[in-house]
Coordinates of C-alpha atoms in Angstrom, one line a residue:
Chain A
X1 CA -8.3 -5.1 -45.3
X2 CA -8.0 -3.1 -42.0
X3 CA -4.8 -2.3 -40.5
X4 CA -4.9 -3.4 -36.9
X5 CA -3.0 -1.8 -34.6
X6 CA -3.2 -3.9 -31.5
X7 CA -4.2 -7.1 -32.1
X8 CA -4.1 -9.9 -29.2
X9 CA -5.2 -13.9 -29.3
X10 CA -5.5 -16.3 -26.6
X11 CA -4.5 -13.3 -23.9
X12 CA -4.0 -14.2 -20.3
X13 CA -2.9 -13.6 -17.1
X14 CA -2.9 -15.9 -13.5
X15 CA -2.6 -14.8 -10.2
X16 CA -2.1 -17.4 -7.5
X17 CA -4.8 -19.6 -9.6
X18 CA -7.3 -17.7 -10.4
X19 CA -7.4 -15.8 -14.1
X20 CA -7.2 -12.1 -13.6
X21 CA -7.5 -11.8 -17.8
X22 CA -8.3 -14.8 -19.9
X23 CA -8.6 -15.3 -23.3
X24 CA -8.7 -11.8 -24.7
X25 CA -8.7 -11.5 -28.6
X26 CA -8.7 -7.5 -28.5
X27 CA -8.4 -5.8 -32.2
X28 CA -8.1 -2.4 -32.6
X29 CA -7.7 -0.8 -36.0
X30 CA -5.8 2.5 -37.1
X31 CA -7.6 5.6 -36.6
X32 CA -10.1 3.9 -34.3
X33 CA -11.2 5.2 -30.4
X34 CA -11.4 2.6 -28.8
X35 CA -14.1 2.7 -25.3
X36 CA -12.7 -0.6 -23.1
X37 CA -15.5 -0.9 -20.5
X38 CA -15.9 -3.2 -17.5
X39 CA -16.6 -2.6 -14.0
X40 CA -13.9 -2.4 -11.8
X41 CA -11.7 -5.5 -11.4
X42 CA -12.9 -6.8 -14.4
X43 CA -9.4 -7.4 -15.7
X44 CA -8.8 -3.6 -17.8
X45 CA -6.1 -2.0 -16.3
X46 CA -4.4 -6.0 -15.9
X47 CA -5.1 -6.0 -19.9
X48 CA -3.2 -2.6 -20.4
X49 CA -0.4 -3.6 -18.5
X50 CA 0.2 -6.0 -20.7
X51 CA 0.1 -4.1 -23.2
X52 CA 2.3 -2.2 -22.3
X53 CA 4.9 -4.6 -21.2
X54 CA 4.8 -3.9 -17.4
X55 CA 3.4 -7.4 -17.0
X56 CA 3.7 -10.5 -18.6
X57 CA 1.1 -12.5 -20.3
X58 CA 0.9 -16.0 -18.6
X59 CA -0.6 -16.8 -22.0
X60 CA -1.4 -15.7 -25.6
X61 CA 0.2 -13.3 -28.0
X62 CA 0.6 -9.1 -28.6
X63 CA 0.8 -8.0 -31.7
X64 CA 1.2 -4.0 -31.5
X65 CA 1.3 -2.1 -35.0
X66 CA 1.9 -5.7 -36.5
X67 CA 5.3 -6.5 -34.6
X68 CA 5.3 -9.0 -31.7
X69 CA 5.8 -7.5 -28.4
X70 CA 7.6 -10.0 -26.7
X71 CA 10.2 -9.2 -29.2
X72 CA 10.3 -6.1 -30.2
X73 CA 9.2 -4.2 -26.8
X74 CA 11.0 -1.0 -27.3
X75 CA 10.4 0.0 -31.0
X76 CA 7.0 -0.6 -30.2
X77 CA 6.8 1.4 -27.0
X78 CA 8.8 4.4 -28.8
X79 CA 5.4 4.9 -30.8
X80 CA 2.9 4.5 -27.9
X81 CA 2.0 6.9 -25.0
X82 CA 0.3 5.7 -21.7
X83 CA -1.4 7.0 -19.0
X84 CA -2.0 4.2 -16.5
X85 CA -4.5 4.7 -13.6
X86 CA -3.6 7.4 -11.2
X87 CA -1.2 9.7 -12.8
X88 CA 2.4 9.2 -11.8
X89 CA 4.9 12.2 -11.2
X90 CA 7.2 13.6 -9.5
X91 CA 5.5 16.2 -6.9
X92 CA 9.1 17.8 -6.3
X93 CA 9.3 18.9 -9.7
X94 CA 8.1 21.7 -11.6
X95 CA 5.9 20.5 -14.7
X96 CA 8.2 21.7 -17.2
X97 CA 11.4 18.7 -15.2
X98 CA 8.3 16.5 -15.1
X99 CA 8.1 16.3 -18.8
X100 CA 12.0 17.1 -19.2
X101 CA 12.7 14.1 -16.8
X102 CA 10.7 11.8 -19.7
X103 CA 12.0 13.9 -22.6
X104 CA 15.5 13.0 -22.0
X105 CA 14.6 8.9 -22.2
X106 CA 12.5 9.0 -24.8
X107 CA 14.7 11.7 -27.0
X108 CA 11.9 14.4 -28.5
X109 CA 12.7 17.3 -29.0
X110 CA 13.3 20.3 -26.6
X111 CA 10.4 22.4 -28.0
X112 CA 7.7 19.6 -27.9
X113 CA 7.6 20.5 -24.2
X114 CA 5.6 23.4 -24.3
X115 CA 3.9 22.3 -27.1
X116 CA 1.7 19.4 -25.0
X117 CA 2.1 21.9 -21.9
X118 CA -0.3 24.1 -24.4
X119 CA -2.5 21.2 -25.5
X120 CA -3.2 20.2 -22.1
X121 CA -3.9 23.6 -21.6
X122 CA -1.3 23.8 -18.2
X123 CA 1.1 26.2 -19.6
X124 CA 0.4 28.9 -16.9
X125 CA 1.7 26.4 -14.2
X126 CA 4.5 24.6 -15.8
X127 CA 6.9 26.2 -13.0
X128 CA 5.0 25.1 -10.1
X129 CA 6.1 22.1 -8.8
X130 CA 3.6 19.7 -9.2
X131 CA 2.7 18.2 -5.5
X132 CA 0.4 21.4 -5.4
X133 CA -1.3 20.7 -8.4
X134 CA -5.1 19.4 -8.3
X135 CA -5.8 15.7 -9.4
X136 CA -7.2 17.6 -12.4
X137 CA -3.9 19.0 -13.3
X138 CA -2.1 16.4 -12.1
X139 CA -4.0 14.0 -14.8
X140 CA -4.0 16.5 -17.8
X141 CA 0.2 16.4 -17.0
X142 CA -0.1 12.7 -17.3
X143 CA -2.0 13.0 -21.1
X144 CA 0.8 15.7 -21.7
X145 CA 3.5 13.3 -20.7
X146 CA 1.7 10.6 -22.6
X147 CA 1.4 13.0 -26.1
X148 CA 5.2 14.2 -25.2
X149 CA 6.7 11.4 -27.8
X150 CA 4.1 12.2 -30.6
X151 CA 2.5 8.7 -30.5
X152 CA 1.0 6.6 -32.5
X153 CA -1.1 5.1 -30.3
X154 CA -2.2 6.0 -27.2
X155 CA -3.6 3.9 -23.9
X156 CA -5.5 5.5 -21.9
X157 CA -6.5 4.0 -18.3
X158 CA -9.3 6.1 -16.4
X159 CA -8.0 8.9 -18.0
X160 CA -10.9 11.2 -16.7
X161 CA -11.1 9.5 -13.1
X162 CA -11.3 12.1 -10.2
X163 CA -12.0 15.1 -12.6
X164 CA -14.9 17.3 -12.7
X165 CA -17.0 17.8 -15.1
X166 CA -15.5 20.7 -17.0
X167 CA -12.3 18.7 -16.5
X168 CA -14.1 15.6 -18.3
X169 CA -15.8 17.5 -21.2
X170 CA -11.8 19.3 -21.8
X171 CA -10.1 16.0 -21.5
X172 CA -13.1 14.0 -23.9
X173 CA -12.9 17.0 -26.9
X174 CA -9.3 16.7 -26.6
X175 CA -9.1 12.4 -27.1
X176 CA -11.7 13.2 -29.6
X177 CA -9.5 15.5 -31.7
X178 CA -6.8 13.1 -31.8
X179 CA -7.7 10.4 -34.2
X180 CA -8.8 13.8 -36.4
X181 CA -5.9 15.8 -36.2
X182 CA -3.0 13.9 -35.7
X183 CA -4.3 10.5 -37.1
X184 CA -3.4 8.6 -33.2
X185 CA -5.5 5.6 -32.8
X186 CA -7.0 6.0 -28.7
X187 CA -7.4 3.3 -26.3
X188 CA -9.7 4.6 -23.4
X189 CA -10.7 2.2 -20.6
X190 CA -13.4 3.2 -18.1
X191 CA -15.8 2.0 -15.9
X192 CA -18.5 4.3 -17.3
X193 CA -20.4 3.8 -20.4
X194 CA -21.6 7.2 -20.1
X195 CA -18.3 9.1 -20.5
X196 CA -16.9 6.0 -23.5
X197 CA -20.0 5.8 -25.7
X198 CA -19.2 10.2 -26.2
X199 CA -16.0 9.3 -27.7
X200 CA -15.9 6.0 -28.7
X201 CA -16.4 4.5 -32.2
X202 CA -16.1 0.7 -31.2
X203 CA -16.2 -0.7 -27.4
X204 CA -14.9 -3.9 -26.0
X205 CA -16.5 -5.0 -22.5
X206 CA -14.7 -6.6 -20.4
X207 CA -16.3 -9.3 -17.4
X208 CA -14.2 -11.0 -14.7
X209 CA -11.2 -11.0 -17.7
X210 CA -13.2 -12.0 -20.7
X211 CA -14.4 -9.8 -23.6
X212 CA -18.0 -10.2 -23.6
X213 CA -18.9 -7.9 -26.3
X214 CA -16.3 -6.7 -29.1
X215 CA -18.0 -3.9 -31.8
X216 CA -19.0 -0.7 -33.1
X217 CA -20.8 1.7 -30.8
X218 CA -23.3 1.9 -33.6
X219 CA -24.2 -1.4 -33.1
X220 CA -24.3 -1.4 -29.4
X221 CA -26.5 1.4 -29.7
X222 CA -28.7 -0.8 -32.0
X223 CA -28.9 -3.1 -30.0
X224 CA -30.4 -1.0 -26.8
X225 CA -32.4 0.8 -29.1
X226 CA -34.5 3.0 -27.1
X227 CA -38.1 4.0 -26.5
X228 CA -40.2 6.9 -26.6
X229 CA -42.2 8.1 -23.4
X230 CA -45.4 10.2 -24.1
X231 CA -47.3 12.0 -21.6
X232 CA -51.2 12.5 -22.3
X233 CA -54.6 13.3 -21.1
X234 CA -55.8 10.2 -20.5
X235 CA -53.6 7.2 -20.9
X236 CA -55.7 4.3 -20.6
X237 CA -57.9 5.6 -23.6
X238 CA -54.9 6.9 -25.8
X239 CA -53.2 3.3 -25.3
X240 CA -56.8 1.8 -27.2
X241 CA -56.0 4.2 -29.3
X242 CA -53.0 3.6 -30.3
X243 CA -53.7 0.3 -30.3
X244 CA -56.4 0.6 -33.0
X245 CA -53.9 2.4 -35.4
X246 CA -51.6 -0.4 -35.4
X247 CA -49.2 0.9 -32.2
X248 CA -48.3 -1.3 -29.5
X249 CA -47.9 0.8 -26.2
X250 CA -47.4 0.3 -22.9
X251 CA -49.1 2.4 -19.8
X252 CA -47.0 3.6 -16.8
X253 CA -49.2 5.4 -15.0
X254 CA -50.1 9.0 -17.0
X255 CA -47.0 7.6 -18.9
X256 CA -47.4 6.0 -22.5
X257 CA -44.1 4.3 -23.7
X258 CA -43.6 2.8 -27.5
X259 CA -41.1 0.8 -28.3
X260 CA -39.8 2.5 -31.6
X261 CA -38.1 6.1 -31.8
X262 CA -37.8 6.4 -35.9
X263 CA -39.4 10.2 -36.7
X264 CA -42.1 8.9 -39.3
X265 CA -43.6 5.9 -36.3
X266 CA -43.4 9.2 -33.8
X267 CA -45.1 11.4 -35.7
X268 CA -48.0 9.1 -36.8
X269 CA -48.3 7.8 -32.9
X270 CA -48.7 11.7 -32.4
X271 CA -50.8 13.1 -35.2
X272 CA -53.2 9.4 -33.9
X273 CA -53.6 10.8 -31.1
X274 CA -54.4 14.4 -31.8
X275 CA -56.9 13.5 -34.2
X276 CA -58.7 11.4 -31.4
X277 CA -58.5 14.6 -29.0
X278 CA -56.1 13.7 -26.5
X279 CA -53.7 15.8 -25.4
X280 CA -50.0 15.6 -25.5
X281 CA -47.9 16.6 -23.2
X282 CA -44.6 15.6 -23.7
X283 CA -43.4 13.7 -25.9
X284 CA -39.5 12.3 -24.8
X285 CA -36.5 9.7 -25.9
X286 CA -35.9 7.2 -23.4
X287 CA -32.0 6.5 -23.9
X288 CA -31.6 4.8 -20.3
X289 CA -31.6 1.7 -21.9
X290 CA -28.2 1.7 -23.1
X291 CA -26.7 2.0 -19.4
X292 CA -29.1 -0.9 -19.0
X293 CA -28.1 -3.1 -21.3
X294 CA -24.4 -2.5 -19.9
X295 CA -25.5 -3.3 -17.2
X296 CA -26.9 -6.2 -18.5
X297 CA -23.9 -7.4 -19.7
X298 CA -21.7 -6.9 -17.5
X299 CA -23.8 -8.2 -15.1
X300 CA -24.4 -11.7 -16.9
X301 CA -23.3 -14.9 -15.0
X302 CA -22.7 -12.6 -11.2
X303 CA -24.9 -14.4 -8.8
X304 CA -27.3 -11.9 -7.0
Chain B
X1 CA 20.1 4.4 -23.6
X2 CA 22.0 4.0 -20.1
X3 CA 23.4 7.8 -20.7
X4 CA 20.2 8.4 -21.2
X5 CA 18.7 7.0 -17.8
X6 CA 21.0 8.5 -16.1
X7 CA 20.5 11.9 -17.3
X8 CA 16.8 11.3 -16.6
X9 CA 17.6 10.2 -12.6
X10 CA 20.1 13.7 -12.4
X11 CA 17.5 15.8 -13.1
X12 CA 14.6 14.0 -10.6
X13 CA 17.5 14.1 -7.8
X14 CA 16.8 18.0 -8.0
X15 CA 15.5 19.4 -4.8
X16 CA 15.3 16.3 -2.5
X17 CA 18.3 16.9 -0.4
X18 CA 20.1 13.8 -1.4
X19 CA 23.9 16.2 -1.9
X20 CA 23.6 17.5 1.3
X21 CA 23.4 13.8 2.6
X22 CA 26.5 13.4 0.7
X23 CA 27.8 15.6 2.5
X24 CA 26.9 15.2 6.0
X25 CA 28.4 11.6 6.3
X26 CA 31.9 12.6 5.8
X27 CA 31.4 15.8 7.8
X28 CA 30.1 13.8 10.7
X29 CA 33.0 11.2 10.9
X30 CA 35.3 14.0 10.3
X31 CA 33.3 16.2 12.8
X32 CA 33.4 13.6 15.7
X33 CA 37.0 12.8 15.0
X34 CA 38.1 16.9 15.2
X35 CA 35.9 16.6 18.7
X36 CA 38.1 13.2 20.0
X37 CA 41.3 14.8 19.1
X38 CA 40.3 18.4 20.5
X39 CA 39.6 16.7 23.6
X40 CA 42.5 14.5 24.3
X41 CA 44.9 16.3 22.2
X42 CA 48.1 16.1 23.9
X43 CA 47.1 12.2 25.3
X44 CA 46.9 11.5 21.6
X45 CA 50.0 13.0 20.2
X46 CA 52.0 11.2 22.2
X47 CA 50.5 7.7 21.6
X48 CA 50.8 8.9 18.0
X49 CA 53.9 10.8 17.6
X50 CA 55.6 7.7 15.3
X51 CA 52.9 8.3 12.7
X52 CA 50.6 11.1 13.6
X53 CA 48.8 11.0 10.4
X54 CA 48.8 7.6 10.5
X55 CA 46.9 7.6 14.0
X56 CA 44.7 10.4 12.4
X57 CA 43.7 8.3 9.4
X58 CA 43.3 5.0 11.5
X59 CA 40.9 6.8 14.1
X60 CA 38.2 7.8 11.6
X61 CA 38.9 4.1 9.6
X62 CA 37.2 2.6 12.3
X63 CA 33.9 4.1 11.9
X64 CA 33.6 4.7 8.1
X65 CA 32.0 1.1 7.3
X66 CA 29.3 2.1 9.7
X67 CA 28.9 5.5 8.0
X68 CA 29.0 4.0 4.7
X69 CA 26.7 1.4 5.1
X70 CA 24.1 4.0 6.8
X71 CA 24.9 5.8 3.5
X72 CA 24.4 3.6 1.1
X73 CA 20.5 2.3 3.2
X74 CA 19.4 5.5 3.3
X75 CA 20.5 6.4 -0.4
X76 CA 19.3 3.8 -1.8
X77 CA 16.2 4.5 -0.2
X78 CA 15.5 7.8 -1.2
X79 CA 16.9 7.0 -4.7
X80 CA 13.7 4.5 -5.1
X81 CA 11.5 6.7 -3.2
X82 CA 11.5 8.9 -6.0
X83 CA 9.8 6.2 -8.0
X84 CA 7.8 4.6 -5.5
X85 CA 6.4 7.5 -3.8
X86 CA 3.4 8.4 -6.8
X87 CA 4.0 5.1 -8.3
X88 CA 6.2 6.3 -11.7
X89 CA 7.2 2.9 -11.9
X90 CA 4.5 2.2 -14.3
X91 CA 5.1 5.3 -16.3
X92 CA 8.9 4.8 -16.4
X93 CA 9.1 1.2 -17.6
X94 CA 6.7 1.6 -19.9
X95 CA 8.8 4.0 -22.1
X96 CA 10.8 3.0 -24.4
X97 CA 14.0 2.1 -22.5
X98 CA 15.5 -1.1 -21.4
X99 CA 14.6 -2.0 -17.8
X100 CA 18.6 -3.3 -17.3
X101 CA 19.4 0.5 -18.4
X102 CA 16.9 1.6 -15.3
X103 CA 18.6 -0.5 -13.0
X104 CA 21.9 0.2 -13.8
X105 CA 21.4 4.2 -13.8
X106 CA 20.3 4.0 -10.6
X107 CA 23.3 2.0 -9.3
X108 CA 25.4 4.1 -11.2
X109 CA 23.9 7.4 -9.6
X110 CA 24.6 5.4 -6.2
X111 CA 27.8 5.0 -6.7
X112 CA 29.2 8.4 -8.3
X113 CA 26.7 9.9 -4.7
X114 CA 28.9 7.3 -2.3
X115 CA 32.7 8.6 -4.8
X116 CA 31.6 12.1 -3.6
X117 CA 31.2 11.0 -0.2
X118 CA 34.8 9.1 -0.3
X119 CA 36.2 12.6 -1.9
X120 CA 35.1 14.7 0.5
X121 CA 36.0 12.5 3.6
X122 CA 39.7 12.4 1.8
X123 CA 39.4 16.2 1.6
X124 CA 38.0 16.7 5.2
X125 CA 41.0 14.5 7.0
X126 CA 43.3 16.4 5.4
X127 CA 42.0 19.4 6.9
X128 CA 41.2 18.2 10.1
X129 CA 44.9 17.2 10.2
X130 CA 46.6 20.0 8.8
X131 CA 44.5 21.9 11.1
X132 CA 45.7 19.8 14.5
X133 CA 48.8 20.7 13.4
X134 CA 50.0 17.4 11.7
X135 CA 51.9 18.7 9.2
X136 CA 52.5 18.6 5.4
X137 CA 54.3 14.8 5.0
X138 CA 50.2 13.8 3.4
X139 CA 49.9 10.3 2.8
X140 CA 47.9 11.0 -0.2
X141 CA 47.7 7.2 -0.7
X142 CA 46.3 6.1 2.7
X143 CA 44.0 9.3 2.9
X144 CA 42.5 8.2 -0.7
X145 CA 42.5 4.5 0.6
X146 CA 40.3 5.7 3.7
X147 CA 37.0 6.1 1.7
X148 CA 37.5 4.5 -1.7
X149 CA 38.5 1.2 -0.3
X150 CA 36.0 0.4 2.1
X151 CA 32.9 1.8 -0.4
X152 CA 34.9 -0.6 -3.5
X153 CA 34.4 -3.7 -0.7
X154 CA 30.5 -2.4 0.0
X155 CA 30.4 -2.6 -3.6
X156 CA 28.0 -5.9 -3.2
X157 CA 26.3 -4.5 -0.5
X158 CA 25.3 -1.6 -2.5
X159 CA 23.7 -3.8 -5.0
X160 CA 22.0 -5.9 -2.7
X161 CA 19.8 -3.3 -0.9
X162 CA 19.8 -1.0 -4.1
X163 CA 17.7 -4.2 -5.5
X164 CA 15.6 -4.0 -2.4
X165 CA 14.9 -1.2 -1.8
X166 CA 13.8 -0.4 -6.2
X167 CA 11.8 -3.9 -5.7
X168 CA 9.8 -3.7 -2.4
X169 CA 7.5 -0.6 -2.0
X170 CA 7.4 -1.3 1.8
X171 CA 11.1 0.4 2.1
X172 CA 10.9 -0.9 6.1
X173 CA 12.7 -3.8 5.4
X174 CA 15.9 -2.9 3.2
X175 CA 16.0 -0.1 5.9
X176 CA 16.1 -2.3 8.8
X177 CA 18.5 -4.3 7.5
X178 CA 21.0 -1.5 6.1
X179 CA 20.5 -0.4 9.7
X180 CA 21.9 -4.1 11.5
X181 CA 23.9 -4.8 8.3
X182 CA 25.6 -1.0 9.1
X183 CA 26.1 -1.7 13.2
X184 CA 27.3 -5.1 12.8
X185 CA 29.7 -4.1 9.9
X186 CA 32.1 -2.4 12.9
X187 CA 33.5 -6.1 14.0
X188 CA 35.6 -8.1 12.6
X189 CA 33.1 -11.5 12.6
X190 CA 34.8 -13.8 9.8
X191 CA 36.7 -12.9 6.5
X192 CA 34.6 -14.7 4.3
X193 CA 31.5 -12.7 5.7
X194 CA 30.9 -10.1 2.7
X195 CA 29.5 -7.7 5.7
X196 CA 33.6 -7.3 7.2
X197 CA 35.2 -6.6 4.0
X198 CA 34.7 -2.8 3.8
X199 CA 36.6 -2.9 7.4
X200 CA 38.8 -4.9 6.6
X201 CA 39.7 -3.3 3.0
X202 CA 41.4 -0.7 5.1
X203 CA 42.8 -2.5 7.6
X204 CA 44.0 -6.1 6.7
X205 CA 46.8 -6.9 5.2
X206 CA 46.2 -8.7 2.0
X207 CA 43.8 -5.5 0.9
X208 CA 43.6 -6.1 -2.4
X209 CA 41.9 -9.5 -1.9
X210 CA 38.9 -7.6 -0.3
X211 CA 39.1 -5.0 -3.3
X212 CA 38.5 -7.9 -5.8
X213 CA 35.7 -9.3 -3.5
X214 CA 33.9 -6.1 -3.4
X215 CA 34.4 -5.8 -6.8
X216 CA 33.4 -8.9 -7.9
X217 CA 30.7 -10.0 -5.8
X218 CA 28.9 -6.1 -6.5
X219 CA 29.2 -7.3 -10.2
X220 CA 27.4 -10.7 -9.4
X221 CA 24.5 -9.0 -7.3
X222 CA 24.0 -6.3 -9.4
X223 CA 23.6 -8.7 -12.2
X224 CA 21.0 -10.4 -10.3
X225 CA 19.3 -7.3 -9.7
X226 CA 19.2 -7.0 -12.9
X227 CA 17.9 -10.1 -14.5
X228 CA 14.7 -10.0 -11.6
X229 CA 14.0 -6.4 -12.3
X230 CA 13.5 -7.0 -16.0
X231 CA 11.3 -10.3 -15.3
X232 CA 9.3 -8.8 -12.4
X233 CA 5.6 -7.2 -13.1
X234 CA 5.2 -4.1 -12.2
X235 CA 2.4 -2.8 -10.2

């Protein structure tokens, strides 16, 4: 039996009538990263906040490592670490207050400071006060601040929003590591399924507040399996071809595509063709279709 | 978990200017009162002479509620600011710490800012009127009474646009308000009017009434404060 560590049923939340969050049965187990996908305003960050406690649920239940959190708010929240949205800090203090400022609420000790200053990688600047740092900085502060109580869990909103790219690959090996090294179950939200489906071992997507899809990333990638994309000679000819051997293909101009992309069904599409004399050009994955069928998803039930 | 808080606020207070503001309230009242006496020295002395201190003490009474209350708007104001400027509500709350312990810190840092300001108006009359020549018969009592009884009677107004200004990000409106609440708080307009009782803590008879008012009525705002801060969402 898996050990959940957030587990939610029946989760809502109104505003003024309309259902910002509705019926969210979220499960996340121990160990797990969790990618929370939707487009914007799909009802994420609303979802977190209640996880957190900053809002409450106009409905439904949190369970957070198996304790209610109407209840028992602050043991739970001494064993989670959050990074909502746009980081928050104090620009007229140094890095080193910022993290002192949350150190003295939450009681860890004084050397833990320097010791997420140095994950984070912003030792060098921890004197500076932090209304000159870049939104880069200024987010990797916010994951420091968020690591600062050792958690056991830790929510994640956006966490990579407004950072370039080597800012994104530092910030994705670093939630990667997590689970690994510390045994911290993650829970990312974003709007991209791009930057998730590189860390993420299950995914939740979220449309206009309801979970639409709940389960491994294996099996979302299953499900958008791709195709493979060949360019030859002649296409028209190579598709009769194909077709003889038992290969169903499709012609896009001098493109072939094939719907399967196991090695063996490659390799005998390939050798096929060779041995008729056509000539291959490239031969390529097509992995677009896993955007697509996020897209897909998330765009079920919008009229155009 | 309130030490806690509170130790938390001391250290974001760092930098933002908030002790000299402290400061420059008492100075002011003091400053404009060495001005009025310089000026009309000898006219004064001799409308005084029964009870120069007295006459010293009774001058600056007059405009301390207007000081105060200017005080304790812009205070509170920049006292929230520090949370609402980058948004660290959302960061703050959602540590493990109560959000009545939040609440109260902040009051609490408030108040021991606005005791400062009482100490050093007490301290800066006795100066200005040792240094007009007044003489060394203090009366200690009154001069502590000049700051301390007025701020004990703001004591609900304190807690009332503390809770406005931490609630609403658009600071406008507590400020505006401070500001009337502040000019109107010079007159006299009714003794049941919570907005007279830091004048009239100082100058009325039956002080000590106003004192339990103050008292009082800061405990029964502050516990409202209190009980909508911890229900209200956070954004």
């Amino acid at each position: 039996m898996k050990e959940w560590i957030i587990e939610t049923s029946g989760l809502s939340k109104r505003y003024k009538g309309r259902y910002a969050v509705s019926n969210l049965n979220l499960k996340i187990g121990r160990g797990e990263i969790f990618g929370f996908l939707g487009p914007n305003g799909a009802g994420k960050t609303t979802t977190i906040r209640m996880l957190l406690g900053l809002i409450q649920p106009s409905g439904g239940n949190i369970q957070i490592f198996g304790q209610p959190l109407r209840r028992n708010r602050l043991q739970i929240l001494r064993r989670v670490g959050s990074l909502v949205e746009y980081p928050s800090y104090y620009g007229h203090l140094s890095a080193t207050d910022n993290l002192e400022a949350i150190r003295r609420i939450i009681d860890a000790p004084k050397n833990r400071i320097s010791e997420v200053l140095d994950i984070v990688g912003l030792s060098k600047e921890a004197k500076r006060p932090v209304k000159g740092f870049s939104l880069g900085m200024k987010q990797r502060l916010g994951i420091a601040s968020a690591l600062l109580g050792s958690p056991e869990l830790l929510v994640l909103d956006e966490p990579t929003n407004g950072l370039d790219p080597a800012g994104i690959l530092e910030i994705r090996e670093l939630i990667k590591a997590m689970p690994r090294e510390h045994g911290i179950t993650v829970l990312i939200s974003s709007h991209l399924l791009s930057e998730v489906e590189q860390m993420a071992n299950t995914v939740g997507i979220i449309r206009q507040g309801e979970m639409v899809f709940q389960d491994s990333m294996a099996s979302l990638r299953e499900q958008a399996h791709g195709s493979m994309a060949l360019r030859v000679s002649d296409s028209m000819k190579a598709m009769r071809v194909l077709a003889q051997s038992g290969i169903p293909s499709q012609h896009e101009g001098a493109l072939l595509t094939i719907g399967q992309t196991d090695d063996e069904y490659v390799a005998r599409a390939v050798r096929e063709l060779v041995a008729s004399g056509h000539a291959v050009y490239r031969v390529e994955e097509r992995r677009k279709s896993l955007e697509e069928l996020f897209l897909r998803i998330v765009g079920e039930g919008r009229g155009l | 978990m309130m030490l806690k808080a509170m130790h938390s606020d001391w250290l974001k207070l760092k930098g933002k200017g908030l002790w000299f503001l402290v400061c420059l309230g008492p100075v002011g009242l003091i400053a404009m009162q060495a001005l009025n006496f310089g000026l009309r020295y000898d006219y004064l002395k001799k409308s005084y002479a029964a009870d120069l201190w007295g006459g010293l003490l009774n001058n600056i009474a007059v405009f301390v509620p207007i000081a105060l209350l200017m005080g304790i708007t812009i205070l509170c104001s920049l006292l929230a600011n520090i949370e609402h400027h980058t948004s660290s509500w959302k960061q703050l709350l959602a540590l493990p710490i109560s959000r009545t312990a939040v609440f109260f810190s902040k009051f609490a840092v408030a108040a021991i800012m606005l005791g400062v300001s009482c100490i050093v108006l007490a301290l800066g009359s006795i100066a200005l009127g040792l240094g007009l020549g007044f003489g060394w018969a203090l009366p200690l009592a009154d001069i502590a009474k000049l700051g301390f009884y007025p701020f004990i009677a703001a004591l609900p107004l304190l807690a009332l646009l503390l809770w406005m200004c931490l609630t609403l990000r658009n600071q406008a409106v507590p400020i505006t308000l401070g500001v009337v609440l502040a000019v109107l708080s010079m007159f006299a307009i009714a003794e049941w009017l919570p907005l007279t009782w830091p004048l009239l803590a100082y100058k009325a008879q039956k002080q000590e009434i106003f004192l339990a008012a103050g008292a009082l009525g800061g405990l029964v705002v502050l516990l409202a404060g209190m009980v909508h801060f911890a229900r209200r969402d956070v954004d």
